[in-house]
Amino acid sequence: MIAALVLFPVPAGTTMEQIKEAYELSAPRFTGMPGLLSKHYLFDGAGQGGAFYVWSTRADAEALYTEEWRQSLTQRYGAPPTLSIYEVPVAIDNAAASRTFS
C-alpha cells in the first residue's frame, strides 16, 4: 500500500465553504480511479490545502502524479504542489474494524 501527501497554497482569505466547493468539483474525477483506495481533501484554514491519498500500488500513484498534473495544480493555485510518497508497512482502520464486546 502507498500513501501520498500533496500540499499546495490556496489564496489568502479562502474560506472552508470556498475550498469545499472547489474540492467537490474535482471529486468526481477520482471516483472509481484505478488503484485509488481513498482520498482525503485537506485544508488548514490558513492558506494551505491538499489531499492525502491511499493507493494500492506505487505504479497506480505515479500514474496520476505526472508533469501535466503538477502544471495543472500550479496554474490553479499559483505555485507548484509538494508531493511526498510513502510505503505503508502497517495500517489501522478503526472505521472498518468490527468489534463485539461481552
mmCIF file of N, CA and C in Angstrom:
data_model
loop_
_atom_site.group_PDB
_atom_site.id
_atom_site.type_symbol
_atom_site.label_atom_id
_atom_site.label_comp_id
_atom_site.label_asym_id
_atom_site.label_seq_id
_atom_site.Cartn_x
_atom_site.Cartn_y
_atom_site.Cartn_z
ATOM 1 N N MET A 1 0.847 -1.164 0.000
ATOM 2 C CA MET A 1 0.000 0.000 0.000
ATOM 3 C C MET A 1 0.897 1.233 0.000
ATOM 4 N N ILE A 2 0.407 2.296 -0.652
ATOM 5 C CA ILE A 2 1.145 3.538 -0.797
ATOM 6 C C ILE A 2 0.295 4.690 -0.292
ATOM 7 N N ALA A 3 0.919 5.615 0.439
ATOM 8 C CA ALA A 3 0.249 6.847 0.853
ATOM 9 C C ALA A 3 0.959 8.013 0.177
ATOM 10 N N ALA A 4 0.184 8.989 -0.235
ATOM 11 C CA ALA A 4 0.761 10.173 -0.858
ATOM 12 C C ALA A 4 0.153 11.408 -0.211
ATOM 13 N N LEU A 5 1.005 12.376 0.064
ATOM 14 C CA LEU A 5 0.571 13.643 0.629
ATOM 15 C C LEU A 5 0.898 14.734 -0.371
ATOM 16 N N VAL A 6 -0.143 15.455 -0.792
ATOM 17 C CA VAL A 6 0.003 16.570 -1.718
ATOM 18 C C VAL A 6 -0.425 17.833 -0.973
ATOM 19 N N LEU A 7 0.433 18.854 -0.998
ATOM 20 C CA LEU A 7 0.111 20.132 -0.365
ATOM 21 C C LEU A 7 0.327 21.260 -1.363
ATOM 22 N N PHE A 8 -0.513 22.289 -1.267
ATOM 23 C CA PHE A 8 -0.388 23.451 -2.147
ATOM 24 C C PHE A 8 -0.972 24.674 -1.447
ATOM 25 N N PRO A 9 -0.480 25.869 -1.822
ATOM 26 C CA PRO A 9 -1.030 27.072 -1.220
ATOM 27 C C PRO A 9 -2.403 27.376 -1.812
ATOM 28 N N VAL A 10 -3.257 27.964 -1.009
ATOM 29 C CA VAL A 10 -4.537 28.477 -1.510
ATOM 30 C C VAL A 10 -4.544 29.978 -1.244
ATOM 31 N N PRO A 11 -5.302 30.727 -2.031
ATOM 32 C CA PRO A 11 -5.294 32.182 -1.860
ATOM 33 C C PRO A 11 -5.681 32.610 -0.440
ATOM 34 N N ALA A 12 -5.022 33.654 0.038
ATOM 35 C CA ALA A 12 -5.335 34.204 1.359
ATOM 36 C C ALA A 12 -6.814 34.551 1.416
ATOM 37 N N GLY A 13 -7.422 34.253 2.543
ATOM 38 C CA GLY A 13 -8.826 34.564 2.728
ATOM 39 C C GLY A 13 -9.788 33.501 2.236
ATOM 40 N N THR A 14 -9.252 32.414 1.667
ATOM 41 C CA THR A 14 -10.119 31.332 1.210
ATOM 42 C C THR A 14 -10.857 30.742 2.411
ATOM 43 N N THR A 15 -12.159 30.582 2.260
ATOM 44 C CA THR A 15 -12.965 30.042 3.353
ATOM 45 C C THR A 15 -13.154 28.536 3.186
ATOM 46 N N MET A 16 -13.621 27.914 4.263
ATOM 47 C CA MET A 16 -13.914 26.481 4.209
ATOM 48 C C MET A 16 -14.959 26.195 3.130
ATOM 49 N N GLU A 17 -15.983 27.034 3.045
ATOM 50 C CA GLU A 17 -17.020 26.826 2.032
ATOM 51 C C GLU A 17 -16.447 26.908 0.622
ATOM 52 N N GLN A 18 -15.569 27.860 0.376
ATOM 53 C CA GLN A 18 -14.965 28.007 -0.950
ATOM 54 C C GLN A 18 -14.097 26.807 -1.308
ATOM 55 N N ILE A 19 -13.273 26.369 -0.361
ATOM 56 C CA ILE A 19 -12.397 25.235 -0.662
ATOM 57 C C ILE A 19 -13.205 23.961 -0.805
ATOM 58 N N LYS A 20 -14.254 23.819 0.001
ATOM 59 C CA LYS A 20 -15.113 22.636 -0.110
ATOM 60 C C LYS A 20 -15.775 22.589 -1.482
ATOM 61 N N GLU A 21 -16.231 23.723 -1.966
ATOM 62 C CA GLU A 21 -16.852 23.778 -3.294
ATOM 63 C C GLU A 21 -15.855 23.374 -4.381
ATOM 64 N N ALA A 22 -14.635 23.884 -4.291
ATOM 65 C CA ALA A 22 -13.605 23.532 -5.269
ATOM 66 C C ALA A 22 -13.289 22.041 -5.218
ATOM 67 N N TYR A 23 -13.176 21.497 -4.021
ATOM 68 C CA TYR A 23 -12.879 20.078 -3.875
ATOM 69 C C TYR A 23 -14.024 19.216 -4.402
ATOM 70 N N GLU A 24 -15.252 19.609 -4.117
ATOM 71 C CA GLU A 24 -16.395 18.832 -4.603
ATOM 72 C C GLU A 24 -16.454 18.813 -6.128
ATOM 73 N N LEU A 25 -15.988 19.874 -6.778
ATOM 74 C CA LEU A 25 -15.945 19.890 -8.242
ATOM 75 C C LEU A 25 -14.913 18.900 -8.781
ATOM 76 N N SER A 26 -13.831 18.696 -8.035
ATOM 77 C CA SER A 26 -12.784 17.783 -8.510
ATOM 78 C C SER A 26 -13.051 16.325 -8.143
ATOM 79 N N ALA A 27 -13.867 16.080 -7.124
ATOM 80 C CA ALA A 27 -14.064 14.726 -6.598
ATOM 81 C C ALA A 27 -14.520 13.703 -7.636
ATOM 82 N N PRO A 28 -15.454 14.038 -8.533
ATOM 83 C CA PRO A 28 -15.892 13.009 -9.491
ATOM 84 C C PRO A 28 -14.760 12.434 -10.343
ATOM 85 N N ARG A 29 -13.728 13.220 -10.573
ATOM 86 C CA ARG A 29 -12.590 12.732 -11.364
ATOM 87 C C ARG A 29 -11.908 11.547 -10.690
ATOM 88 N N PHE A 30 -11.976 11.481 -9.364
ATOM 89 C CA PHE A 30 -11.267 10.449 -8.616
ATOM 90 C C PHE A 30 -12.134 9.247 -8.259
ATOM 91 N N THR A 31 -13.425 9.386 -8.395
ATOM 92 C CA THR A 31 -14.334 8.287 -8.086
ATOM 93 C C THR A 31 -14.092 7.145 -9.066
ATOM 94 N N GLY A 32 -13.773 5.978 -8.539
ATOM 95 C CA GLY A 32 -13.520 4.818 -9.390
ATOM 96 C C GLY A 32 -12.160 4.801 -10.053
ATOM 97 N N MET A 33 -11.260 5.710 -9.681
ATOM 98 C CA MET A 33 -9.923 5.751 -10.293
ATOM 99 C C MET A 33 -9.178 4.460 -9.953
ATOM 100 N N PRO A 34 -8.614 3.804 -10.960
ATOM 101 C CA PRO A 34 -7.903 2.546 -10.719
ATOM 102 C C PRO A 34 -6.801 2.690 -9.668
ATOM 103 N N GLY A 35 -6.840 1.817 -8.676
ATOM 104 C CA GLY A 35 -5.808 1.770 -7.658
ATOM 105 C C GLY A 35 -5.978 2.746 -6.514
ATOM 106 N N LEU A 36 -6.875 3.715 -6.637
ATOM 107 C CA LEU A 36 -7.076 4.679 -5.563
ATOM 108 C C LEU A 36 -8.039 4.102 -4.535
ATOM 109 N N LEU A 37 -7.548 3.855 -3.340
ATOM 110 C CA LEU A 37 -8.373 3.295 -2.271
ATOM 111 C C LEU A 37 -9.163 4.379 -1.549
ATOM 112 N N SER A 38 -8.525 5.527 -1.324
ATOM 113 C CA SER A 38 -9.226 6.644 -0.696
ATOM 114 C C SER A 38 -8.469 7.939 -0.961
ATOM 115 N N LYS A 39 -9.207 9.039 -0.882
ATOM 116 C CA LYS A 39 -8.627 10.374 -0.994
ATOM 117 C C LYS A 39 -9.296 11.231 0.060
ATOM 118 N N HIS A 40 -8.494 11.954 0.806
ATOM 119 C CA HIS A 40 -8.986 12.814 1.871
ATOM 120 C C HIS A 40 -8.493 14.228 1.575
ATOM 121 N N TYR A 41 -9.414 15.119 1.263
ATOM 122 C CA TYR A 41 -9.068 16.502 0.974
ATOM 123 C C TYR A 41 -8.712 17.217 2.274
ATOM 124 N N LEU A 42 -7.730 18.130 2.204
ATOM 125 C CA LEU A 42 -7.201 18.797 3.384
ATOM 126 C C LEU A 42 -7.265 20.320 3.235
ATOM 127 N N PHE A 43 -7.475 21.008 4.337
ATOM 128 C CA PHE A 43 -7.445 22.467 4.368
ATOM 129 C C PHE A 43 -7.140 22.898 5.790
ATOM 130 N N ASP A 44 -6.109 23.727 5.953
ATOM 131 C CA ASP A 44 -5.740 24.148 7.304
ATOM 132 C C ASP A 44 -6.410 25.447 7.740
ATOM 133 N N GLY A 45 -7.178 26.071 6.856
ATOM 134 C CA GLY A 45 -7.865 27.311 7.196
ATOM 135 C C GLY A 45 -6.966 28.530 7.190
ATOM 136 N N ALA A 46 -5.696 28.335 6.876
ATOM 137 C CA ALA A 46 -4.739 29.441 6.934
ATOM 138 C C ALA A 46 -3.859 29.521 5.691
ATOM 139 N N GLY A 47 -4.371 29.053 4.555
ATOM 140 C CA GLY A 47 -3.612 29.223 3.323
ATOM 141 C C GLY A 47 -3.005 27.977 2.712
ATOM 142 N N GLN A 48 -3.276 26.824 3.280
ATOM 143 C CA GLN A 48 -2.730 25.602 2.690
ATOM 144 C C GLN A 48 -3.828 24.565 2.514
ATOM 145 N N GLY A 49 -3.849 23.983 1.326
ATOM 146 C CA GLY A 49 -4.767 22.899 1.027
ATOM 147 C C GLY A 49 -3.977 21.700 0.559
ATOM 148 N N GLY A 50 -4.700 20.630 0.258
ATOM 149 C CA GLY A 50 -4.026 19.445 -0.234
ATOM 150 C C GLY A 50 -4.912 18.234 -0.161
ATOM 151 N N ALA A 51 -4.284 17.083 -0.226
ATOM 152 C CA ALA A 51 -5.010 15.822 -0.153
ATOM 153 C C ALA A 51 -4.073 14.726 0.319
ATOM 154 N N PHE A 52 -4.663 13.767 1.005
ATOM 155 C CA PHE A 52 -3.961 12.567 1.442
ATOM 156 C C PHE A 52 -4.593 11.403 0.689
ATOM 157 N N TYR A 53 -3.794 10.689 -0.077
ATOM 158 C CA TYR A 53 -4.267 9.592 -0.914
ATOM 159 C C TYR A 53 -3.746 8.266 -0.378
ATOM 160 N N VAL A 54 -4.539 7.225 -0.529
ATOM 161 C CA VAL A 54 -4.078 5.861 -0.246
ATOM 162 C C VAL A 54 -4.272 5.066 -1.533
ATOM 163 N N TRP A 55 -3.186 4.470 -1.993
ATOM 164 C CA TRP A 55 -3.149 3.752 -3.268
ATOM 165 C C TRP A 55 -2.834 2.274 -3.056
ATOM 166 N N SER A 56 -3.256 1.459 -3.995
ATOM 167 C CA SER A 56 -2.915 0.027 -3.968
ATOM 168 C C SER A 56 -1.434 -0.193 -4.240
ATOM 169 N N THR A 57 -0.899 0.518 -5.234
ATOM 170 C CA THR A 57 0.498 0.322 -5.635
ATOM 171 C C THR A 57 1.146 1.661 -5.979
ATOM 172 N N ARG A 58 2.466 1.662 -5.977
ATOM 173 C CA ARG A 58 3.217 2.854 -6.372
ATOM 174 C C ARG A 58 2.941 3.190 -7.840
ATOM 175 N N ALA A 59 2.816 2.197 -8.683
ATOM 176 C CA ALA A 59 2.536 2.455 -10.098
ATOM 177 C C ALA A 59 1.196 3.171 -10.271
ATOM 178 N N ASP A 60 0.194 2.771 -9.487
ATOM 179 C CA ASP A 60 -1.102 3.455 -9.543
ATOM 180 C C ASP A 60 -0.940 4.922 -9.158
ATOM 181 N N ALA A 61 -0.193 5.176 -8.107
ATOM 182 C CA ALA A 61 0.016 6.553 -7.652
ATOM 183 C C ALA A 61 0.776 7.353 -8.704
ATOM 184 N N GLU A 62 1.845 6.798 -9.204
ATOM 185 C CA GLU A 62 2.672 7.521 -10.158
ATOM 186 C C GLU A 62 1.949 7.799 -11.470
ATOM 187 N N ALA A 63 0.917 7.020 -11.771
ATOM 188 C CA ALA A 63 0.130 7.272 -12.980
ATOM 189 C C ALA A 63 -0.603 8.613 -12.891
ATOM 190 N N LEU A 64 -0.911 9.064 -11.679
ATOM 191 C CA LEU A 64 -1.580 10.353 -11.503
ATOM 192 C C LEU A 64 -0.587 11.507 -11.455
ATOM 193 N N TYR A 65 0.508 11.333 -10.740
ATOM 194 C CA TYR A 65 1.413 12.439 -10.437
ATOM 195 C C TYR A 65 2.410 12.684 -11.563
ATOM 196 N N THR A 66 1.893 13.185 -12.660
ATOM 197 C CA THR A 66 2.687 13.466 -13.855
ATOM 198 C C THR A 66 3.059 14.951 -13.903
ATOM 199 N N GLU A 67 3.869 15.322 -14.859
ATOM 200 C CA GLU A 67 4.202 16.732 -15.062
ATOM 201 C C GLU A 67 2.950 17.526 -15.439
ATOM 202 N N GLU A 68 2.060 16.934 -16.206
ATOM 203 C CA GLU A 68 0.797 17.596 -16.550
ATOM 204 C C GLU A 68 -0.018 17.888 -15.284
ATOM 205 N N TRP A 69 -0.079 16.930 -14.370
ATOM 206 C CA TRP A 69 -0.771 17.117 -13.094
ATOM 207 C C TRP A 69 -0.154 18.271 -12.320
ATOM 208 N N ARG A 70 1.173 18.294 -12.227
ATOM 209 C CA ARG A 70 1.888 19.352 -11.498
ATOM 210 C C ARG A 70 1.592 20.724 -12.107
ATOM 211 N N GLN A 71 1.631 20.809 -13.427
ATOM 212 C CA GLN A 71 1.357 22.077 -14.107
ATOM 213 C C GLN A 71 -0.083 22.526 -13.889
ATOM 214 N N SER A 72 -1.011 21.591 -13.897
ATOM 215 C CA SER A 72 -2.417 21.919 -13.680
ATOM 216 C C SER A 72 -2.632 22.522 -12.293
ATOM 217 N N LEU A 73 -2.054 21.905 -11.265
ATOM 218 C CA LEU A 73 -2.194 22.446 -9.913
ATOM 219 C C LEU A 73 -1.466 23.781 -9.770
ATOM 220 N N THR A 74 -0.321 23.916 -10.422
ATOM 221 C CA THR A 74 0.418 25.169 -10.374
ATOM 222 C C THR A 74 -0.407 26.296 -10.985
ATOM 223 N N GLN A 75 -1.053 26.032 -12.109
ATOM 224 C CA GLN A 75 -1.908 27.042 -12.736
ATOM 225 C C GLN A 75 -3.104 27.373 -11.855
ATOM 226 N N ARG A 76 -3.699 26.371 -11.244
ATOM 227 C CA ARG A 76 -4.903 26.567 -10.428
ATOM 228 C C ARG A 76 -4.601 27.340 -9.142
ATOM 229 N N TYR A 77 -3.463 27.047 -8.497
ATOM 230 C CA TYR A 77 -3.196 27.622 -7.186
ATOM 231 C C TYR A 77 -2.025 28.603 -7.163
ATOM 232 N N GLY A 78 -1.346 28.797 -8.276
ATOM 233 C CA GLY A 78 -0.308 29.810 -8.350
ATOM 234 C C GLY A 78 1.062 29.394 -7.863
ATOM 235 N N ALA A 79 1.221 28.178 -7.448
ATOM 236 C CA ALA A 79 2.515 27.654 -7.006
ATOM 237 C C ALA A 79 2.490 26.142 -7.179
ATOM 238 N N PRO A 80 3.643 25.543 -7.414
ATOM 239 C CA PRO A 80 3.658 24.083 -7.587
ATOM 240 C C PRO A 80 3.320 23.358 -6.296
ATOM 241 N N PRO A 81 2.677 22.216 -6.408
ATOM 242 C CA PRO A 81 2.375 21.417 -5.213
ATOM 243 C C PRO A 81 3.625 20.705 -4.725
ATOM 244 N N THR A 82 3.602 20.320 -3.463
ATOM 245 C CA THR A 82 4.632 19.410 -2.966
ATOM 246 C C THR A 82 4.006 18.019 -2.942
ATOM 247 N N LEU A 83 4.796 17.033 -3.219
ATOM 248 C CA LEU A 83 4.336 15.646 -3.261
ATOM 249 C C LEU A 83 5.303 14.790 -2.471
ATOM 250 N N SER A 84 4.763 14.030 -1.520
ATOM 251 C CA SER A 84 5.549 13.054 -0.761
ATOM 252 C C SER A 84 4.842 11.714 -0.891
ATOM 253 N N ILE A 85 5.599 10.678 -1.240
ATOM 254 C CA ILE A 85 5.046 9.334 -1.401
ATOM 255 C C ILE A 85 5.715 8.411 -0.390
ATOM 256 N N TYR A 86 4.895 7.602 0.278
ATOM 257 C CA TYR A 86 5.371 6.731 1.346
ATOM 258 C C TYR A 86 4.873 5.301 1.146
ATOM 259 N N GLU A 87 5.687 4.344 1.530
ATOM 260 C CA GLU A 87 5.245 2.965 1.681
ATOM 261 C C GLU A 87 4.456 2.896 2.986
ATOM 262 N N VAL A 88 3.427 2.068 3.039
ATOM 263 C CA VAL A 88 2.630 1.896 4.262
ATOM 264 C C VAL A 88 2.844 0.464 4.752
ATOM 265 N N PRO A 89 3.773 0.263 5.680
ATOM 266 C CA PRO A 89 4.034 -1.086 6.149
ATOM 267 C C PRO A 89 2.974 -1.617 7.110
ATOM 268 N N VAL A 90 2.288 -0.725 7.813
ATOM 269 C CA VAL A 90 1.246 -1.116 8.760
ATOM 270 C C VAL A 90 0.154 -0.065 8.692
ATOM 271 N N ALA A 91 -1.102 -0.508 8.718
ATOM 272 C CA ALA A 91 -2.236 0.423 8.711
ATOM 273 C C ALA A 91 -3.276 -0.039 9.726
ATOM 274 N N ILE A 92 -3.946 0.926 10.309
ATOM 275 C CA ILE A 92 -5.054 0.651 11.222
ATOM 276 C C ILE A 92 -6.273 1.368 10.674
ATOM 277 N N ASP A 93 -7.351 0.643 10.537
ATOM 278 C CA ASP A 93 -8.594 1.220 10.029
ATOM 279 C C ASP A 93 -9.698 0.949 11.039
ATOM 280 N N ASN A 94 -9.850 1.847 11.985
ATOM 281 C CA ASN A 94 -10.858 1.664 13.025
ATOM 282 C C ASN A 94 -12.271 1.726 12.469
ATOM 283 N N ALA A 95 -12.482 2.480 11.401
ATOM 284 C CA ALA A 95 -13.818 2.583 10.818
ATOM 285 C C ALA A 95 -14.276 1.241 10.253
ATOM 286 N N ALA A 96 -13.349 0.469 9.737
ATOM 287 C CA ALA A 96 -13.707 -0.816 9.132
ATOM 288 C C ALA A 96 -13.673 -1.956 10.138
ATOM 289 N N ALA A 97 -13.073 -1.731 11.283
ATOM 290 C CA ALA A 97 -12.948 -2.794 12.279
ATOM 291 C C ALA A 97 -14.307 -3.129 12.861
ATOM 292 N N SER A 98 -14.541 -4.401 13.007
ATOM 293 C CA SER A 98 -15.791 -4.876 13.613
ATOM 294 C C SER A 98 -15.468 -5.400 14.988
ATOM 295 N N ARG A 99 -16.177 -4.884 15.987
ATOM 296 C CA ARG A 99 -15.890 -5.311 17.351
ATOM 297 C C ARG A 99 -17.167 -5.720 18.045
ATOM 298 N N THR A 100 -17.058 -6.760 18.806
ATOM 299 C CA THR A 100 -18.165 -7.153 19.676
ATOM 300 C C THR A 100 -17.638 -7.295 21.082
ATOM 301 N N PHE A 101 -18.401 -6.850 22.017
ATOM 302 C CA PHE A 101 -17.996 -6.917 23.412
ATOM 303 C C PHE A 101 -19.029 -7.711 24.201
ATOM 304 N N SER A 102 -18.569 -8.467 25.158
ATOM 305 C CA SER A 102 -19.456 -9.258 26.002
ATOM 306 C C SER A 102 -19.892 -8.459 27.196
#
